[in-house]
Amino acid sequence: MSVAEKGPIRLGMVGGGQGAFIGAVHRIAARIDGDFTLVAGALSSDPERARASGLDLGLDPERCYESFDEMAKAEADRDDGIEAVAIVTPNHMHYPAAKAFLESGIHVICDKPLTSTLEDAEALAALANASGKLFVLTHNYSGYPMIRQAREMVANGALGTIRLVQMEYVQDWLTEDLESSGQKQAAWRTDPARSGAGGCIGDIGTHAYQLGCFVSGLTSERVLADLTSFVPGRRVDDNVSVLLRFEGGAKGMLWASQVAPGNENALTLRVYGDKGGLEWHQENPNQLWFTPFGEPKRLLTRGGAGSTPAAERVTRIPAGHPEGYLEGFATIYSEAARAIRATRSQGKAPDSVIFPGIADGLSGMRFINACIRSSSSGGTWVEP
Amino acid sequence: MSVAEKGPIRLGMVGGGQGAFIGAVHRIAARIDGDFTLVAGALSSDPERARASGLDLGLDPERCYESFDEMAKAEADRDDGIEAVAIVTPNHMHYPAAKAFLESGIHVICDKPLTSTLEDAEALAALANASGKLFVLTHNYSGYPMIRQAREMVANGALGTIRLVQMEYVQDWLTEDLESSGQKQAAWRTDPARSGAGGCIGDIGTHAYQLGCFVSGLTSERVLADLTSFVPGRRVDDNVSVLLRFEGGAKGMLWASQVAPGNENALTLRVYGDKGGLEWHQENPNQLWFTPFGEPKRLLTRGGAGSTPAAERVTRIPAGHPEGYLEGFATIYSEAARAIRATRSQGKAPDSVIFPGIADGLSGMRFINACIRSSSSGGTWVEP
Amino acid sequence: MSVAEKGPIRLGMVGGGQGAFIGAVHRIAARIDGDFTLVAGALSSDPERARASGLDLGLDPERCYESFDEMAKAEADRDDGIEAVAIVTPNHMHYPAAKAFLESGIHVICDKPLTSTLEDAEALAALANASGKLFVLTHNYSGYPMIRQAREMVANGALGTIRLVQMEYVQDWLTEDLESSGQKQAAWRTDPARSGAGGCIGDIGTHAYQLGCFVSGLTSERVLADLTSFVPGRRVDDNVSVLLRFEGGAKGMLWASQVAPGNENALTLRVYGDKGGLEWHQENPNQLWFTPFGEPKRLLTRGGAGSTPAAERVTRIPAGHPEGYLEGFATIYSEAARAIRATRSQGKAPDSVIFPGIADGLSGMRFINACIRSSSSGGTWVEP
Amino acid sequence: MSVAEKGPIRLGMVGGGQGAFIGAVHRIAARIDGDFTLVAGALSSDPERARASGLDLGLDPERCYESFDEMAKAEADRDDGIEAVAIVTPNHMHYPAAKAFLESGIHVICDKPLTSTLEDAEALAALANASGKLFVLTHNYSGYPMIRQAREMVANGALGTIRLVQMEYVQDWLTEDLESSGQKQAAWRTDPARSGAGGCIGDIGTHAYQLGCFVSGLTSERVLADLTSFVPGRRVDDNVSVLLRFEGGAKGMLWASQVAPGNENALTLRVYGDKGGLEWHQENPNQLWFTPFGEPKRLLTRGGAGSTPAAERVTRIPAGHPEGYLEGFATIYSEAARAIRATRSQGKAPDSVIFPGIADGLSGMRFINACIRSSSSGGTWVEP
């Protein structure tokens, strides 16, 4: 697959210091295909931890910055400055950090959800669109080959007219009051000041929604949500039930939960049309179930018989050799690399390069916002 | 398990003649444990077909009746008359048929949903409660041993306080306009005059709802439904999305569909509490997934390690020898037999005998009615 | 499916009294399709228990016999005597019991393995072939619809030339020394005097072998076996590893075990040819995996898209409504009923009626005998 | 997990040029944890291709060598020379290449099987043992976390005394005569001159054998094999059936095939003792089934409840986020990195670092050789 073209792209990182989860994931993802080399970081909002984390990772001490502002300015001034930055902070810092780098002419790869408020999201979208720089949002699940294949099959009509989009993202790690225990991940994700008004809806519901839209090619026109905080004292929702109506008459349901014991990371997508159906489970991501109506169900596999071009272009190894979460995540990075390289030479990325961007981020924030509005009003239909 | 006690119980049947599906299922179910013997029938609304169907089944010609009214009267007058009748007609005939037999002092085993209208249901409930006779509703899925075990585990607190009840019943056989082809099953099930105002919601949604309530022990206080007829020209709903709020704060979702290609009879139940979760799939009914929060997931099997008394008392054969749909259905019949025998001697059935009855039937009809009301009003919360 | 033709066939039973497992299974299987009615029995080798067991089942007291010899003679003399007998004793009694009934002109339905010794098997085969009566061996797994379909697909060339037949039958119930605890099933099955020289190989290995031959249509020419008794003090094998060479060059492996914790009744068959492969698991018997080489794997289901005539003729209910072990077993009985009725009118059963018979029983005994010979000689190739 | 300690280790590669499969896998595996940096290569036996392949990968032109001999000498002379070399050629070149680097004082990471002949293997083992350098054999499947956990559980007695080790490695890619089509992978793997006398037994059978021994901790004392070449004209075996006897009385079976349609890379391991059983499937490597005898089966997951230290130390991301083949492979590299660093400072690797080495390689070659001997003699028991 992806191969370095005149050497790897110089990458910086904001957030992701000692004790972080997603930062380490981004670093492996950036490394798998050899397209990026991490050369600079402002890895924590705590200056001391930021520096220590950078040294841990073997960064040049002078490129271990104490703040992202400092980093954006300093790197923009270097001949060998970073070309792209990965923003992996809690949600509320996405906007100011992204702003600083876009304004310094540096491409942005940003974790989801886009921001912690819809206002920030709209401002960032305007900024990103005007900047001329790439904005890549790591809705990593859209990097899985079989998700690419599902999307392509829907687009090619294998399912006929889409009628139903059923989305689930179910976990159990917040079944109890983990945030009070001091667990870092739980603490910021359940803190509205850092996470945004949505808890489960923003953390994982938005992944499921993005996946459903990505694969079906549909846009939702109306949503009705029932958000619940089951754990006493929790300040954000930990369970989300949503009904959706899509353009053209398709319907959908979305269930996201962090309090369903026995579910680790059960992201599931089912799409049905008048000619066939698809089913995919993130925990076994190399498989895609496809049933043309009236025929036996088929088990499509990554790299196996029945693979489509969209899957094959993001596949690294043969069928039966499972690719996982990190490879799917890496595909977002390798697509970003292709886009960055194409931008250098042609000014923009070709259509064949597919990654979630600023529009998806804004759409996700509108979805979160609409679900919260709907639920707050007792469960009514609202426009996202 | 069940053994004949002074010989099998004499059974009659209304409906279920040549070409019917569910009538044949009832006959096998009644036979499996040897508790019933079919001796009379009014097997079709068409007199000629009724008689021919009875002769096919080897019934005594004089007990092949041309109408259920005739049968109720004649059998009530015989010394060797039927003790119970199985009503397996289209829904709109459940009420008049059940009325005739209850008034003749004959126990009733009736297919679901209870009736085709809520008015009929309420009238029938009043009648049944006053009759002193048994009324058994064949929500057959509640006969599966692992469903019995799930219910018992919930009741015993294995899941803690229930938070979530997720119900699905998904099929694909009505993906196209089958009713126009003359297929008998599709024709009556999509005809409001015979099926009732609900299509998918009444045919299968009500099964999922009954199962969710049966296992969780909860009653829903509010529902919000979005019913759709995807197939052009179809007169009833073929896809149903429902949000539920249960007493005590639990939430739920219910999805029922007959237009989701790749799903044959995918009835699924997932229940989650603050201490654990359960998951069950009808197409592999001998398994029940159980996760005590914080421990590995366990695969409980019918007859296997971890079986509970409620499962064992309705289990026929050892673990690994799958029991199926017919055995689950037969359990409703064997429970009915136990209840009938106990009624003879003690005047009523003991608490250990468990079967869906008139109250469940009325509750199901209220659920159907509420979903239709909710959906008709654009998707609002209503009381069932 | 099967329907009574001029009333059910009168059936007697030898063995299967109080506390027995397989006798109860035979009785349900005989009842499911309404083809048989149990009217006589010699249900235990203990006369008192034989009588009590018959009364329990509601048999006419005068047809509760104290020995099979008495029963064979008395029933042969009755105008309403039994037409067929089910023999469900421990293995060593199959031969004398079958002999008594065949000589009395009564059809025999016999549990497997055929006998406890090869000598008995050969004598019984000669007798059965000369008798003009039907001999049905309840290799029940060959009654499963998807096994019928697999056999038909192989015969029709869907797999091309068969190269590999992989058979497994794995249980765990004898992992410890259960026979010393007094458990009745374990006691006789591990007693060479009642079970025969083979333990696991005779009890379940022979089922796997029959299934492999039934589906592949192949006959084995050479086998090499390694039999082990893992549990100290056990007098028969509890684990069996076999290599097989079939006519025409196909190869196979067979693993049967009763000491593999985590396996309840894991009978598995995989068959591969130069054009495709099939895989089937008894614990989920309604599914059959089929892969035409170079195409995606397909999940064929009982009653679903892709069903073949051989499966449909033994299918009772629609796809997605699981049939189980008892229905598969019942199919052997309904095939027996068809054969008996055809024999009445035409003198023999039509080719379309498929059941394991005396030749299969003899072949199974030769297989058991060959495995024991091979293993005793240290693991050499022998002819079955 | 693993983090660069004073920068990545300098790595060279032999083989793995344009069009190769496993070379690219090694490069990603070496990159994932950031422990290695590829700086030199002799990437093909064809000098021109070797150079072009190196330039493609962005190597310094002067370190794109035309032969491994040249590379070994030149790199040994450089101050910044490679510390380790990855050998990813066809099997027959493993020995001469490994010899050259070991003699130059460079650690060796070598693909499996160790060599193409047992003689070469014995010579290489002597050489490696005398060299004082590390020899790492990439039996990559032993890098999977759940395999580590299985091994630890067996060692800790969770299964009691091991009785049975059942190994399978089943593929279908050589069902037809692919080697005649010019497909590069098929061509060398079926050429005895490059692959060795064993085909399927060497390519994949040896992986299954290594895994069975690695997890069970047992050594086989006797094997009996039946090797087949099903595809006309094929010069090596494409299907392998093996019976095994382990020290202490355990038994085993091993089936490896490349001609079983419907199997992509179906490596399966099942281990049973007198107290419990384990089951693992490579295509879903994040799961491990565990049954303590007499209790329900448990689904252990990577990173989930029930994880053991041995699994956790090689786990990168949380439960439910699947790790795949590349991560398992990368663990062999990260273990190698730990061993190399420890060797620098302490002269040897600590016991906690676990990787297959020269002894495993020699054991694998003896297994291959024994299987060929056994099969050639008609299927007799031989010592490996």
Coordinates of C-alpha atoms in Angstrom, one line a residue, chain B residues 2-4 21 25 27-28 31-34 56-57 141 144 169 171 264-266 282-287 301-305 316-327, chain C residues 2-4 21 25 27-28 31-34 56-57 141 144 169 171 264-266 282-287 301-305 316-327:
Chain B
S2 CA -44.3 -33.7 30.9
V3 CA -46.0 -37.1 31.0
A4 CA -49.5 -38.0 30.2
F21 CA -48.8 -22.5 8.6
V25 CA -47.1 -25.9 14.2
R27 CA -50.6 -29.6 16.2
I28 CA -46.9 -30.7 16.4
R31 CA -48.2 -33.7 20.2
I32 CA -44.5 -33.5 21.3
D33 CA -45.0 -34.1 25.0
G34 CA -48.0 -36.4 24.5
D56 CA -56.9 -35.3 6.1
L57 CA -55.9 -35.2 9.7
Y141 CA -41.0 -17.6 22.4
Y144 CA -37.7 -21.4 25.3
Y169 CA -37.6 -8.9 15.7
Q171 CA -37.4 -10.5 9.0
E264 CA -35.0 -14.7 8.5
N265 CA -36.5 -14.7 12.0
A266 CA -34.1 -12.6 14.0
Q282 CA -33.9 -16.9 18.8
E283 CA -32.2 -18.4 15.8
N284 CA -29.7 -20.1 18.2
P285 CA -32.1 -20.5 21.2
N286 CA -30.1 -22.9 23.2
Q287 CA -27.5 -20.2 24.1
T301 CA -26.4 -23.4 27.4
R302 CA -29.6 -25.2 27.7
G303 CA -29.0 -28.1 30.0
G304 CA -25.4 -27.1 30.5
A305 CA -23.4 -25.9 33.4
R316 CA -36.2 -32.3 27.3
I317 CA -32.8 -33.4 26.2
P318 CA -29.2 -32.9 27.3
A319 CA -26.9 -29.9 26.5
G320 CA -25.6 -29.8 23.0
H321 CA -28.6 -31.6 21.5
P322 CA -30.4 -28.5 20.3
E323 CA -34.1 -28.0 21.0
G324 CA -35.8 -25.7 18.6
Y325 CA -38.9 -23.6 17.8
L326 CA -41.3 -26.5 18.0
E327 CA -40.1 -27.6 21.5
Chain C
S2 CA -45.5 -36.5 7.0
V3 CA -49.2 -37.1 7.7
A4 CA -50.9 -40.2 9.1
F21 CA -32.3 -41.2 28.0
V25 CA -36.0 -39.4 22.7
R27 CA -40.7 -41.8 21.9
I28 CA -40.8 -38.1 21.1
R31 CA -44.7 -38.8 18.0
I32 CA -43.6 -35.6 16.3
D33 CA -45.0 -36.3 12.9
G34 CA -47.9 -38.4 14.2
D56 CA -46.1 -44.9 33.5
L57 CA -46.4 -44.4 29.7
Y141 CA -27.9 -37.0 12.6
Y144 CA -31.0 -33.2 9.8
Y169 CA -17.6 -35.6 17.5
Q171 CA -17.9 -34.1 24.2
E264 CA -21.1 -30.5 24.8
N265 CA -22.1 -32.4 21.6
A266 CA -19.8 -30.9 19.0
Q282 CA -24.6 -30.2 14.8
E283 CA -25.1 -27.6 17.6
N284 CA -26.4 -25.1 15.1
P285 CA -27.9 -27.6 12.7
N286 CA -30.0 -25.3 10.6
Q287 CA -26.9 -23.7 8.9
T301 CA -30.1 -22.2 6.0
R302 CA -32.8 -24.8 6.4
G303 CA -35.8 -23.6 4.5
G304 CA -33.9 -20.5 3.3
A305 CA -32.7 -19.3 -0.1
R316 CA -41.3 -28.9 8.8
I317 CA -41.2 -25.1 9.5
P318 CA -39.9 -22.0 7.8
A319 CA -36.3 -20.6 7.8
G320 CA -35.3 -18.9 11.0
H321 CA -37.5 -21.1 13.1
P322 CA -34.9 -23.6 14.3
E323 CA -35.5 -27.3 14.1
G324 CA -33.4 -29.3 16.5
Y325 CA -32.2 -32.7 17.5
L326 CA -35.6 -34.1 18.1
E327 CA -36.9 -33.1 14.6

